PDB file of C-alpha atoms and ligand atoms in Angstrom:
ATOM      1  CA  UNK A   1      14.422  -8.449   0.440  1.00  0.00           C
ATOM      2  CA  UNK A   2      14.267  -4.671   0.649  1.00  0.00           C
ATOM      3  CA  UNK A   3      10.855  -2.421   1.050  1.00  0.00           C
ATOM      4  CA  UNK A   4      10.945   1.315   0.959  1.00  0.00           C
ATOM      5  CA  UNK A   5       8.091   2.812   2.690  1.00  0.00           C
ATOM      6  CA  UNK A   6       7.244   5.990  -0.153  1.00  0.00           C
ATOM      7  CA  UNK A   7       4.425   7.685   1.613  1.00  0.00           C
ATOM      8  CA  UNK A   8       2.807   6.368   4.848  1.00  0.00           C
ATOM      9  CA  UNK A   9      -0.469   8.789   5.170  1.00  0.00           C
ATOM     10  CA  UNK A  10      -3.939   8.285   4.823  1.00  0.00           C
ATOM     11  CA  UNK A  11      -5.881  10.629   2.956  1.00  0.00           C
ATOM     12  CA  UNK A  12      -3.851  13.758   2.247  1.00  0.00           C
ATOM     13  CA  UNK A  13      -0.343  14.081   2.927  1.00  0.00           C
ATOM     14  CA  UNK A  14       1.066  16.008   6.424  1.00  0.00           C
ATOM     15  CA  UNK A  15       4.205  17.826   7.087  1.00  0.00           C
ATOM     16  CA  UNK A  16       5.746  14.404   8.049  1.00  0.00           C
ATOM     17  CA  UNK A  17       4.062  12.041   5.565  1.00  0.00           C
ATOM     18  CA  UNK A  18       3.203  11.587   2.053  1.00  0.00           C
ATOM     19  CA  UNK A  19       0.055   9.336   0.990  1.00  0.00           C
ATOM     20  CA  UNK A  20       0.739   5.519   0.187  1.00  0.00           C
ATOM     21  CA  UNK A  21       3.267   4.338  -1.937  1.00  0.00           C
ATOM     22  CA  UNK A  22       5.294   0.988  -0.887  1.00  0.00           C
ATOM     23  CA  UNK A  23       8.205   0.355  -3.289  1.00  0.00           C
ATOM     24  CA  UNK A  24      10.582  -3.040  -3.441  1.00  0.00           C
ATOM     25  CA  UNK A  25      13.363  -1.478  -5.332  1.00  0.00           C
ATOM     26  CA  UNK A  26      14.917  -4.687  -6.520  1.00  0.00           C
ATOM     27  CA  UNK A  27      11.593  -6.010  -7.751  1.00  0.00           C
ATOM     28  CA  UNK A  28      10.550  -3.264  -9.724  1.00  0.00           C
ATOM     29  CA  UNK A  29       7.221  -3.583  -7.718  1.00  0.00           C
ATOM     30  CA  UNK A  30       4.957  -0.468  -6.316  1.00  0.00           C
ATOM     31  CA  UNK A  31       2.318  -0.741  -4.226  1.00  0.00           C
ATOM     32  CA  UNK A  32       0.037   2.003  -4.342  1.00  0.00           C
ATOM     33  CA  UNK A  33       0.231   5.347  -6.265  1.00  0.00           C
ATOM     34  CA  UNK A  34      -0.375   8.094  -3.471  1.00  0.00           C
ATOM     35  CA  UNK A  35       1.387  11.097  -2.992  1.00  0.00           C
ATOM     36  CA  UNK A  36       4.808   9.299  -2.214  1.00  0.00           C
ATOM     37  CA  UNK A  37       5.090   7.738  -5.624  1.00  0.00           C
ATOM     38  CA  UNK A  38       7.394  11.302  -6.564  1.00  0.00           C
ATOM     39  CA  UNK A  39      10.132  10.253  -4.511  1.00  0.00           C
ATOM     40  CA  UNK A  40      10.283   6.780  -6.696  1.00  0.00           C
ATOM     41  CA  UNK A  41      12.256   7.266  -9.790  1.00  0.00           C
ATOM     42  CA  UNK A  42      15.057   8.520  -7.713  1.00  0.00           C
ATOM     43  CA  UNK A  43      14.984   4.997  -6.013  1.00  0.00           C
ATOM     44  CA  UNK A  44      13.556   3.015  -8.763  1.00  0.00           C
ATOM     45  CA  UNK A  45      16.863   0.249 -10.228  1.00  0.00           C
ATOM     46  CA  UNK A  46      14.816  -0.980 -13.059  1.00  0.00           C
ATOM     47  CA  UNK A  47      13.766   0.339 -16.219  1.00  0.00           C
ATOM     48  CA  UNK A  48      10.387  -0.700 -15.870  1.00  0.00           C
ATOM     49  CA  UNK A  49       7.771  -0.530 -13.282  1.00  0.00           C
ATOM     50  CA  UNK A  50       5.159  -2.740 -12.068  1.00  0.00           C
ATOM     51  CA  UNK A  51       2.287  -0.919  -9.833  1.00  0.00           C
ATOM     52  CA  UNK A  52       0.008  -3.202  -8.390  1.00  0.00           C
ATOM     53  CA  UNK A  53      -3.606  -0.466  -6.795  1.00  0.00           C
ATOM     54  CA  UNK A  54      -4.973  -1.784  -3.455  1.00  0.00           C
ATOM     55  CA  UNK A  55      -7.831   0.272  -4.859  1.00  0.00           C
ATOM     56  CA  UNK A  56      -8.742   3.722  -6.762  1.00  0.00           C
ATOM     57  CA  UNK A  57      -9.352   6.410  -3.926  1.00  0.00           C
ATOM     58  CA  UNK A  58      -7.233   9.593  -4.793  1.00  0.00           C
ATOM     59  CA  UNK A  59      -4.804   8.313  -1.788  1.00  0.00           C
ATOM     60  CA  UNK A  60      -3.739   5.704  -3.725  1.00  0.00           C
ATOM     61  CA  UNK A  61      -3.621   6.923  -7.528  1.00  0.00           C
ATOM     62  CA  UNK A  62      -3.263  10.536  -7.910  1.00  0.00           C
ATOM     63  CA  UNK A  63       0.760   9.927  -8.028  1.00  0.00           C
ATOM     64  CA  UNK A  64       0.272   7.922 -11.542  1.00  0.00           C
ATOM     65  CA  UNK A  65       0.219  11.503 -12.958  1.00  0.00           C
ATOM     66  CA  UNK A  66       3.606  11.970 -10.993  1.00  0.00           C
ATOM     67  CA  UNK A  67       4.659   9.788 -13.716  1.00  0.00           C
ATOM     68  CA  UNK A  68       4.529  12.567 -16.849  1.00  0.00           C
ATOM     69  CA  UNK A  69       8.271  13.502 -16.496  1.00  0.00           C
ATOM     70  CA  UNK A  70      10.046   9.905 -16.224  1.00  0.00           C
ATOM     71  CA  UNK A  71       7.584   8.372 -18.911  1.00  0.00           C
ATOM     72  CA  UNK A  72       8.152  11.009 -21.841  1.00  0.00           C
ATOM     73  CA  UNK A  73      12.023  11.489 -21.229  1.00  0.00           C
ATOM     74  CA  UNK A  74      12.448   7.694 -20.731  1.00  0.00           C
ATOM     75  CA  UNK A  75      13.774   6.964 -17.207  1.00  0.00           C
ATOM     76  CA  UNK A  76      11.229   4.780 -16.918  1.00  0.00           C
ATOM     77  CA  UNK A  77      10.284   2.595 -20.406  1.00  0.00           C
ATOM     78  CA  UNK A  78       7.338   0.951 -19.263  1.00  0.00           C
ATOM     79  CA  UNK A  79       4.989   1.005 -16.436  1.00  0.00           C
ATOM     80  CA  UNK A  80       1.735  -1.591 -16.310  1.00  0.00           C
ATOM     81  CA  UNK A  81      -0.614  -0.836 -13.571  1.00  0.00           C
ATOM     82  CA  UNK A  82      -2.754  -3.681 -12.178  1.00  0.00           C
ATOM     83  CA  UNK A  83      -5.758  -3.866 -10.121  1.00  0.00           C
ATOM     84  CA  UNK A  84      -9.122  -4.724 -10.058  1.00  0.00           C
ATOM     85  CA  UNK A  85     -11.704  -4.143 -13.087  1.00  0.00           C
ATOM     86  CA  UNK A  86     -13.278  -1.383 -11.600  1.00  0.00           C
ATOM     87  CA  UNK A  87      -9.729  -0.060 -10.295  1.00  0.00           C
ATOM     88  CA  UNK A  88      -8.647   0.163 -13.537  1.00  0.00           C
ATOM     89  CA  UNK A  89     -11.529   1.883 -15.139  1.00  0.00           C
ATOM     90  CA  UNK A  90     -12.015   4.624 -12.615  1.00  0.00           C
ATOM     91  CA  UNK A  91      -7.808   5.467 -13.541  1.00  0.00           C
ATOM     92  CA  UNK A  92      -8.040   5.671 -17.317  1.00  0.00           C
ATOM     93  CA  UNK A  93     -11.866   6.682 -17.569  1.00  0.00           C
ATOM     94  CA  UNK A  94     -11.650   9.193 -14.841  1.00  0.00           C
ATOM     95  CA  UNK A  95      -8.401  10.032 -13.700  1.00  0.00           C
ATOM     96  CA  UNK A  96      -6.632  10.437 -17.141  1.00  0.00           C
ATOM     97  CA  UNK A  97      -9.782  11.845 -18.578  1.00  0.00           C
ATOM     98  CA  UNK A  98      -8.793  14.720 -20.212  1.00  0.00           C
ATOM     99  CA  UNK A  99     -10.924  17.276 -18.088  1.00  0.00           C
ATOM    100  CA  UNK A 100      -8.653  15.986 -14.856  1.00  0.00           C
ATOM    101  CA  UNK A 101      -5.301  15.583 -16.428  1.00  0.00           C
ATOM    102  CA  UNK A 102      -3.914  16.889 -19.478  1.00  0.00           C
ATOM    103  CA  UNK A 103      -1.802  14.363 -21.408  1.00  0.00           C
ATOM    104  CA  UNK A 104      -2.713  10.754 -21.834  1.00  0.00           C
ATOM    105  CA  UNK A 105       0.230   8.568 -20.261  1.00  0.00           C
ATOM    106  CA  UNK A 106       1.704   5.180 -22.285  1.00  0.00           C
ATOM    107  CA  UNK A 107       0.702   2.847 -19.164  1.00  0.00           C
ATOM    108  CA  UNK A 108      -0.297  -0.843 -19.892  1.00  0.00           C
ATOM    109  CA  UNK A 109      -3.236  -1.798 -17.998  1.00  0.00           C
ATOM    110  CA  UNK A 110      -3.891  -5.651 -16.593  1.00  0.00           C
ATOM    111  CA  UNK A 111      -6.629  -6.931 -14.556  1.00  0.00           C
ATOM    112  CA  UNK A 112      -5.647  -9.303 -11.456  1.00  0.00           C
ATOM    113  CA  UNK A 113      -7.859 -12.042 -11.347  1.00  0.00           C
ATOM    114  CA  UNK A 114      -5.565 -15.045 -10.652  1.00  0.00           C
ATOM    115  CA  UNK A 115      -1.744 -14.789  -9.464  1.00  0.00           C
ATOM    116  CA  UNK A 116       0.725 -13.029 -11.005  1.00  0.00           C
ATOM    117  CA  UNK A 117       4.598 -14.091 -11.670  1.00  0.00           C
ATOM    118  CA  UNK A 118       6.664 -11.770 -10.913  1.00  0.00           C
ATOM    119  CA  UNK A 119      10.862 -11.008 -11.020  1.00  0.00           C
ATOM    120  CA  UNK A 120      12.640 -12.989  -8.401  1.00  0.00           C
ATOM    121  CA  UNK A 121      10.567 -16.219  -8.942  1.00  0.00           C
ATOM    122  CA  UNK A 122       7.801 -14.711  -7.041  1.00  0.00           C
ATOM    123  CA  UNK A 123       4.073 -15.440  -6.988  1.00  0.00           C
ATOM    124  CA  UNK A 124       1.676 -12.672  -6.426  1.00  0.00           C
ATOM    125  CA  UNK A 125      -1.823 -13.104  -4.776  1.00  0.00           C
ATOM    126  CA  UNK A 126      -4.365 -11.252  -4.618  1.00  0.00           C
ATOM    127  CA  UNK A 127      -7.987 -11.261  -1.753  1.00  0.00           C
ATOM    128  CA  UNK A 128     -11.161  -9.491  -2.073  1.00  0.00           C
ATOM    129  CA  UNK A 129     -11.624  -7.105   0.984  1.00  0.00           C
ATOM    130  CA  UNK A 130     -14.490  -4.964   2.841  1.00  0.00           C
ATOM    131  CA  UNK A 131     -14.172  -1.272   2.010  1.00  0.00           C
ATOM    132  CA  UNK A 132     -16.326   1.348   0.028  1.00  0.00           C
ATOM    133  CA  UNK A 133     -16.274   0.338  -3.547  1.00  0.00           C
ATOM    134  CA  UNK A 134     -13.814  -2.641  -2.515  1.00  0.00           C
ATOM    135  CA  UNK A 135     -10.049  -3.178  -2.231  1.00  0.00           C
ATOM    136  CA  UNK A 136      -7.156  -5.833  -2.765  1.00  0.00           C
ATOM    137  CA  UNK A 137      -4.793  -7.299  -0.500  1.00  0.00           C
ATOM    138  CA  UNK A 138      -1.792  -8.506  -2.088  1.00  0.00           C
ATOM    139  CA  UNK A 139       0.419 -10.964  -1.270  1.00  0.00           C
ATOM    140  CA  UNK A 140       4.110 -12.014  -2.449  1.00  0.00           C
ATOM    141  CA  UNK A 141       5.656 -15.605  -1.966  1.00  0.00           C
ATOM    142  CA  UNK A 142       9.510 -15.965  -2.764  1.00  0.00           C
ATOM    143  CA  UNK A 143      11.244 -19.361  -2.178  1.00  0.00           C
ATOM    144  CA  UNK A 144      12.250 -18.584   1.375  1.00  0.00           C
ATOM    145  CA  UNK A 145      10.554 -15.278   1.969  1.00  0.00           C
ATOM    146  CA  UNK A 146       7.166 -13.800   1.886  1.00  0.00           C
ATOM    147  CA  UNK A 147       5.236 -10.095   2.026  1.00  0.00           C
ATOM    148  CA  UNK A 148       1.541  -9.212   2.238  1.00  0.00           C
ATOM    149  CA  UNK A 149       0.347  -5.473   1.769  1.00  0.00           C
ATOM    150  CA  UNK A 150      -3.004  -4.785   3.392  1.00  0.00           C
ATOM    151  CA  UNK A 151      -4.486  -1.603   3.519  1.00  0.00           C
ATOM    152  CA  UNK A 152      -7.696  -0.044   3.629  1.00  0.00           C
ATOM    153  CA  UNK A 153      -9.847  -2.243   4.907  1.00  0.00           C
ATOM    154  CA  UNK A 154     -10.794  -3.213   8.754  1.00  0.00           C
ATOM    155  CA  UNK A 155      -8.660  -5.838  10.304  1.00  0.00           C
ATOM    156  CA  UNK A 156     -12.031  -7.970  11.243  1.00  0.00           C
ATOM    157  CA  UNK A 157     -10.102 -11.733  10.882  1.00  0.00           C
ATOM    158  CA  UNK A 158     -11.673 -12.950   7.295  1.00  0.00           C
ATOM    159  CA  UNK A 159      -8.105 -11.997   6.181  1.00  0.00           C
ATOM    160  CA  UNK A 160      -6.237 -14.102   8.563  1.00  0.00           C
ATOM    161  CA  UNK A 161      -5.724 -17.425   6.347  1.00  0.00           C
ATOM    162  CA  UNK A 162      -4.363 -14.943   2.941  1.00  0.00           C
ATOM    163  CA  UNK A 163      -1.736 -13.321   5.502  1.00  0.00           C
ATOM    164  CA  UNK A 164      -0.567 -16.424   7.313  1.00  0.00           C
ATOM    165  CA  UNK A 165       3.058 -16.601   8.545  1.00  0.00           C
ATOM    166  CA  UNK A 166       4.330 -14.607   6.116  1.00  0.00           C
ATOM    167  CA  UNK A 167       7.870 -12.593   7.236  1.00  0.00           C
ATOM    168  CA  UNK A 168       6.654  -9.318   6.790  1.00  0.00           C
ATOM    169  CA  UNK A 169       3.098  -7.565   6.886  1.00  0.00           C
ATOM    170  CA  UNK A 170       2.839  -4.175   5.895  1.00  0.00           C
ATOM    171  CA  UNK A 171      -0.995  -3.311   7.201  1.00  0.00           C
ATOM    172  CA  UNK A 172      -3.038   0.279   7.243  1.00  0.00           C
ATOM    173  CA  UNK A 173      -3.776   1.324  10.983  1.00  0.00           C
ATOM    174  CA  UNK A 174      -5.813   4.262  10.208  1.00  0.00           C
ATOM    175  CA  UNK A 175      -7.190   4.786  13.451  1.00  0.00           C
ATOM    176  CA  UNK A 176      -6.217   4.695  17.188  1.00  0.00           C
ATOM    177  CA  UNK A 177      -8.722   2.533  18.923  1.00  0.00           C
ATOM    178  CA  UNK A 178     -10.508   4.935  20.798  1.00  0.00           C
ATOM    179  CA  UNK A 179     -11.613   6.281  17.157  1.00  0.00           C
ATOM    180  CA  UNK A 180     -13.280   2.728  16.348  1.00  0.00           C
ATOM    181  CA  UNK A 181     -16.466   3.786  15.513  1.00  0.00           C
ATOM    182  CA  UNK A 182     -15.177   6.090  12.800  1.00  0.00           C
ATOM    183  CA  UNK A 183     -12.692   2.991  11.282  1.00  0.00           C
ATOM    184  CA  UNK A 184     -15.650   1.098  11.068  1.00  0.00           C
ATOM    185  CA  UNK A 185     -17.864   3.815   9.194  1.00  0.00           C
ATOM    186  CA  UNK A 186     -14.970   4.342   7.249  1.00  0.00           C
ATOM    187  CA  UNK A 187     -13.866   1.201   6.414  1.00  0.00           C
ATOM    188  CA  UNK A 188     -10.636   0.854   7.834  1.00  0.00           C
ATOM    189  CA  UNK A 189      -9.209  -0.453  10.782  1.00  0.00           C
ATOM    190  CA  UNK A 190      -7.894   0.318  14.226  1.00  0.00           C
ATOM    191  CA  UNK A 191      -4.809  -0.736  16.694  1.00  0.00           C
ATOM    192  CA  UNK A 192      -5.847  -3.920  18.676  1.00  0.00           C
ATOM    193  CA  UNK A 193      -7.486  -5.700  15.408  1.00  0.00           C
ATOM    194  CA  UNK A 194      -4.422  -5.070  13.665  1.00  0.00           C
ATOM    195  CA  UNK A 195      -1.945  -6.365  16.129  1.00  0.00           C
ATOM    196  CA  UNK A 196      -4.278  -9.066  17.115  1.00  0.00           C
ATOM    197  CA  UNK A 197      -4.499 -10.565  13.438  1.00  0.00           C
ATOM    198  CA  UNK A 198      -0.883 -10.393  13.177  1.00  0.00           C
ATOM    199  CA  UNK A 199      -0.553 -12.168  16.128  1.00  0.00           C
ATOM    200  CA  UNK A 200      -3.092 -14.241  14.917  1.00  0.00           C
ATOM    201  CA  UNK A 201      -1.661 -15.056  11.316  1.00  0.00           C
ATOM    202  CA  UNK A 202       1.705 -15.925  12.711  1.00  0.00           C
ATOM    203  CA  UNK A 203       3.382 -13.479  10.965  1.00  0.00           C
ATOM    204  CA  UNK A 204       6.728 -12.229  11.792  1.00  0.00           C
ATOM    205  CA  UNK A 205       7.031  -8.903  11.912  1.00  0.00           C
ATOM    206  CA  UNK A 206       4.235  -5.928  11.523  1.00  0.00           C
ATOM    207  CA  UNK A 207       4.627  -2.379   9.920  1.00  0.00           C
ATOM    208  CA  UNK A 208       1.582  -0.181  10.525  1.00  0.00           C
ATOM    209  CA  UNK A 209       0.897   2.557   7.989  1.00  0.00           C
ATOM    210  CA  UNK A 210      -1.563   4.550   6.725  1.00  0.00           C
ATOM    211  CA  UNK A 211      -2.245   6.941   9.253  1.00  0.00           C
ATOM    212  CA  UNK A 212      -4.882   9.617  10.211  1.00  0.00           C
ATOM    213  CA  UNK A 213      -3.648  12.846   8.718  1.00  0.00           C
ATOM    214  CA  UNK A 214      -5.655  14.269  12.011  1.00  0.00           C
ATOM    215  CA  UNK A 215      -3.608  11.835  14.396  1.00  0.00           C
ATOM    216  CA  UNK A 216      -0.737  12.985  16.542  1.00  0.00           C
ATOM    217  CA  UNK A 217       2.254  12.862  14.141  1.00  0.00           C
ATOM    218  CA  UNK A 218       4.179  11.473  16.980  1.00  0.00           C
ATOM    219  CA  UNK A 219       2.334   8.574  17.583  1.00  0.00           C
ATOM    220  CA  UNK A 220      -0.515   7.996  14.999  1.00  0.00           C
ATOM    221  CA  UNK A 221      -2.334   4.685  16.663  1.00  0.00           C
ATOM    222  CA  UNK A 222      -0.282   4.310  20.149  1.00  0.00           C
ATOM    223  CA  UNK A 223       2.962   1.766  19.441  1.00  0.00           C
ATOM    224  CA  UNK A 224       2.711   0.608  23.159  1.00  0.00           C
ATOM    225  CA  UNK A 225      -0.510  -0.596  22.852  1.00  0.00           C
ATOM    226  CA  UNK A 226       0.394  -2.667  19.830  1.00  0.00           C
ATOM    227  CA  UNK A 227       3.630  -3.931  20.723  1.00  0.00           C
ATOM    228  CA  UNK A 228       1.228  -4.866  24.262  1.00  0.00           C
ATOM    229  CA  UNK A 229      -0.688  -7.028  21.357  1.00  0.00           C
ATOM    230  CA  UNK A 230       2.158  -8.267  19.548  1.00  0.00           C
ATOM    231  CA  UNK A 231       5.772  -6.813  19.725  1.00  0.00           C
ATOM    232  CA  UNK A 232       7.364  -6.681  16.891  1.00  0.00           C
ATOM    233  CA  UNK A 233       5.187  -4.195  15.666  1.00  0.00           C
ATOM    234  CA  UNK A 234       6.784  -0.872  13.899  1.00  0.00           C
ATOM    235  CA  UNK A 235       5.347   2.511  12.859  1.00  0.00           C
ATOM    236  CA  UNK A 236       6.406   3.145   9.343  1.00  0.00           C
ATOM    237  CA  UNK A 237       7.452   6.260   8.298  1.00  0.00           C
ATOM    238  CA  UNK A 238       7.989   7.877   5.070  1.00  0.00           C
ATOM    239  CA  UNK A 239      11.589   6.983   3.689  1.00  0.00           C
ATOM    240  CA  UNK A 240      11.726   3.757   6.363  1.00  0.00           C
ATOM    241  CA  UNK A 241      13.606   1.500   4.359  1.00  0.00           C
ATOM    242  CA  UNK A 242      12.731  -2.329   5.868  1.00  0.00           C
ATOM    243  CA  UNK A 243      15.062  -5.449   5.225  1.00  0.00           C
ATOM    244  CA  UNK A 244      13.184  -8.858   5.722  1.00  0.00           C
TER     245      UNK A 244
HETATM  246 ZN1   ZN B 301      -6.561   5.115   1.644  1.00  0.00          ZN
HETATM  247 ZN1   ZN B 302      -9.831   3.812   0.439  1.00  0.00          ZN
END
């Protein structure tokens, strides 16, 4: 299994990172529309595209409009976004309202509300989480393999069963942990949680994303810390290209 990390920011892109976008190239899968999503349909092997929204916040959808170019001169034939109910309506009623963006794009549109098949005789899941307006962590079991994508939303445990052994966990680390009282406030999460869930869950191995755009670029949430928590913890970075 192959994951290319698109865009690894948090809010607005830096001079080192794009805004979220998490692409498995030989699914056809995208998690997250942020900023990133331009560097997919250089990537993208399929002729269709399946792009599953944590949640609406511009971070995470303003690259659908990326989509214009490879939509109208058919590189890509179909994309179907999916997400929650409210997800979904805050894209087409607000984000491709006509006052925001100019031309209505051909997406299909499907709720999640139970799990979804998808290409390599996977099952998708989806959990409920604590942020402002909510979010959904998704999760992806192969025969033999599994993924979870969590992000935005604060590592506090009630995730720990959804996540649980599964080979690789791609999680948002917004904050260091000496800015705790701001992930709180803000809904997302902060180093030692993190780690300590991953450790937790029995997962294998941990990529942290979704960074600060105000963090040092260098070291967003302090790796020695987490790897103190549990080691085989990694700092994604845009372009990171992760084999599990
Ligand atoms: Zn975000
Ligand atoms: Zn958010």
């Amino acid at each position: 299994m192959r994951v290319e990390l698109l865009g690894t920011s948090g809010f607005h892109p830096t001079e080192k990172r794009h805004t979220s976008c998490v692409l498995l190239p030989e699914q056809g899968i995208v998690f997250d529309a942020g900023t990133g999503m331009f560097r997919l349909t250089s990537r993208l092997r399929s002729k269709s595209v399946a792009i599953f929204l944590s949640h609406s916040h511009l971070d995470h959808i303003i690259g659908l409009t990326y989509l214009l170019p490879p939509l109208c001169d058919g590189t890509i034939e179909r994309a179907t976004i999916y997400g929650s109910a409210r997800s979904i309506g805050a894209v087409r009623d607000h984000l491709f309202a006509e006052e925001v963006f100019p031309v209505p794009l051909p997406f299909e549109f499907v709720e999640v509300t139970a799990p979804v098949d998808v290409p390599g005789g996977g099952r998708l899941m989806h959990r409920v989480q604590e942020h402002p307006g909510g979010s959904f962590g998704y999760r992806i079991d192969w025969p033999g393999k599994s993924f979870a994508y969590v992000t935005d939303t604060t590592a506090d445990g009630t995730g720990l069963d959804f996540i649980r052994g599964v080979d690789l966990l791609i999680h948002e680390c917004n904050f260091p942990d000496d800015m705790r009282d701001l992930a709180v406030r803000t809904g997302h999460s902060h180093t030692t949680p993190v780690c300590e869930l991953a450790r937790d869950a029995g997962v294998k191995r941990l990529v942290l994303t979704h960074f600060d755009p105000y963090a040092a670029l260098d070291d967003p949430v302090d790796v020695r810390k987490a790897r103190s928590i549990f080691p085989a913890t990694e700092v994604a970075e845009d372009k990171m290209v992760v084999e599990f």
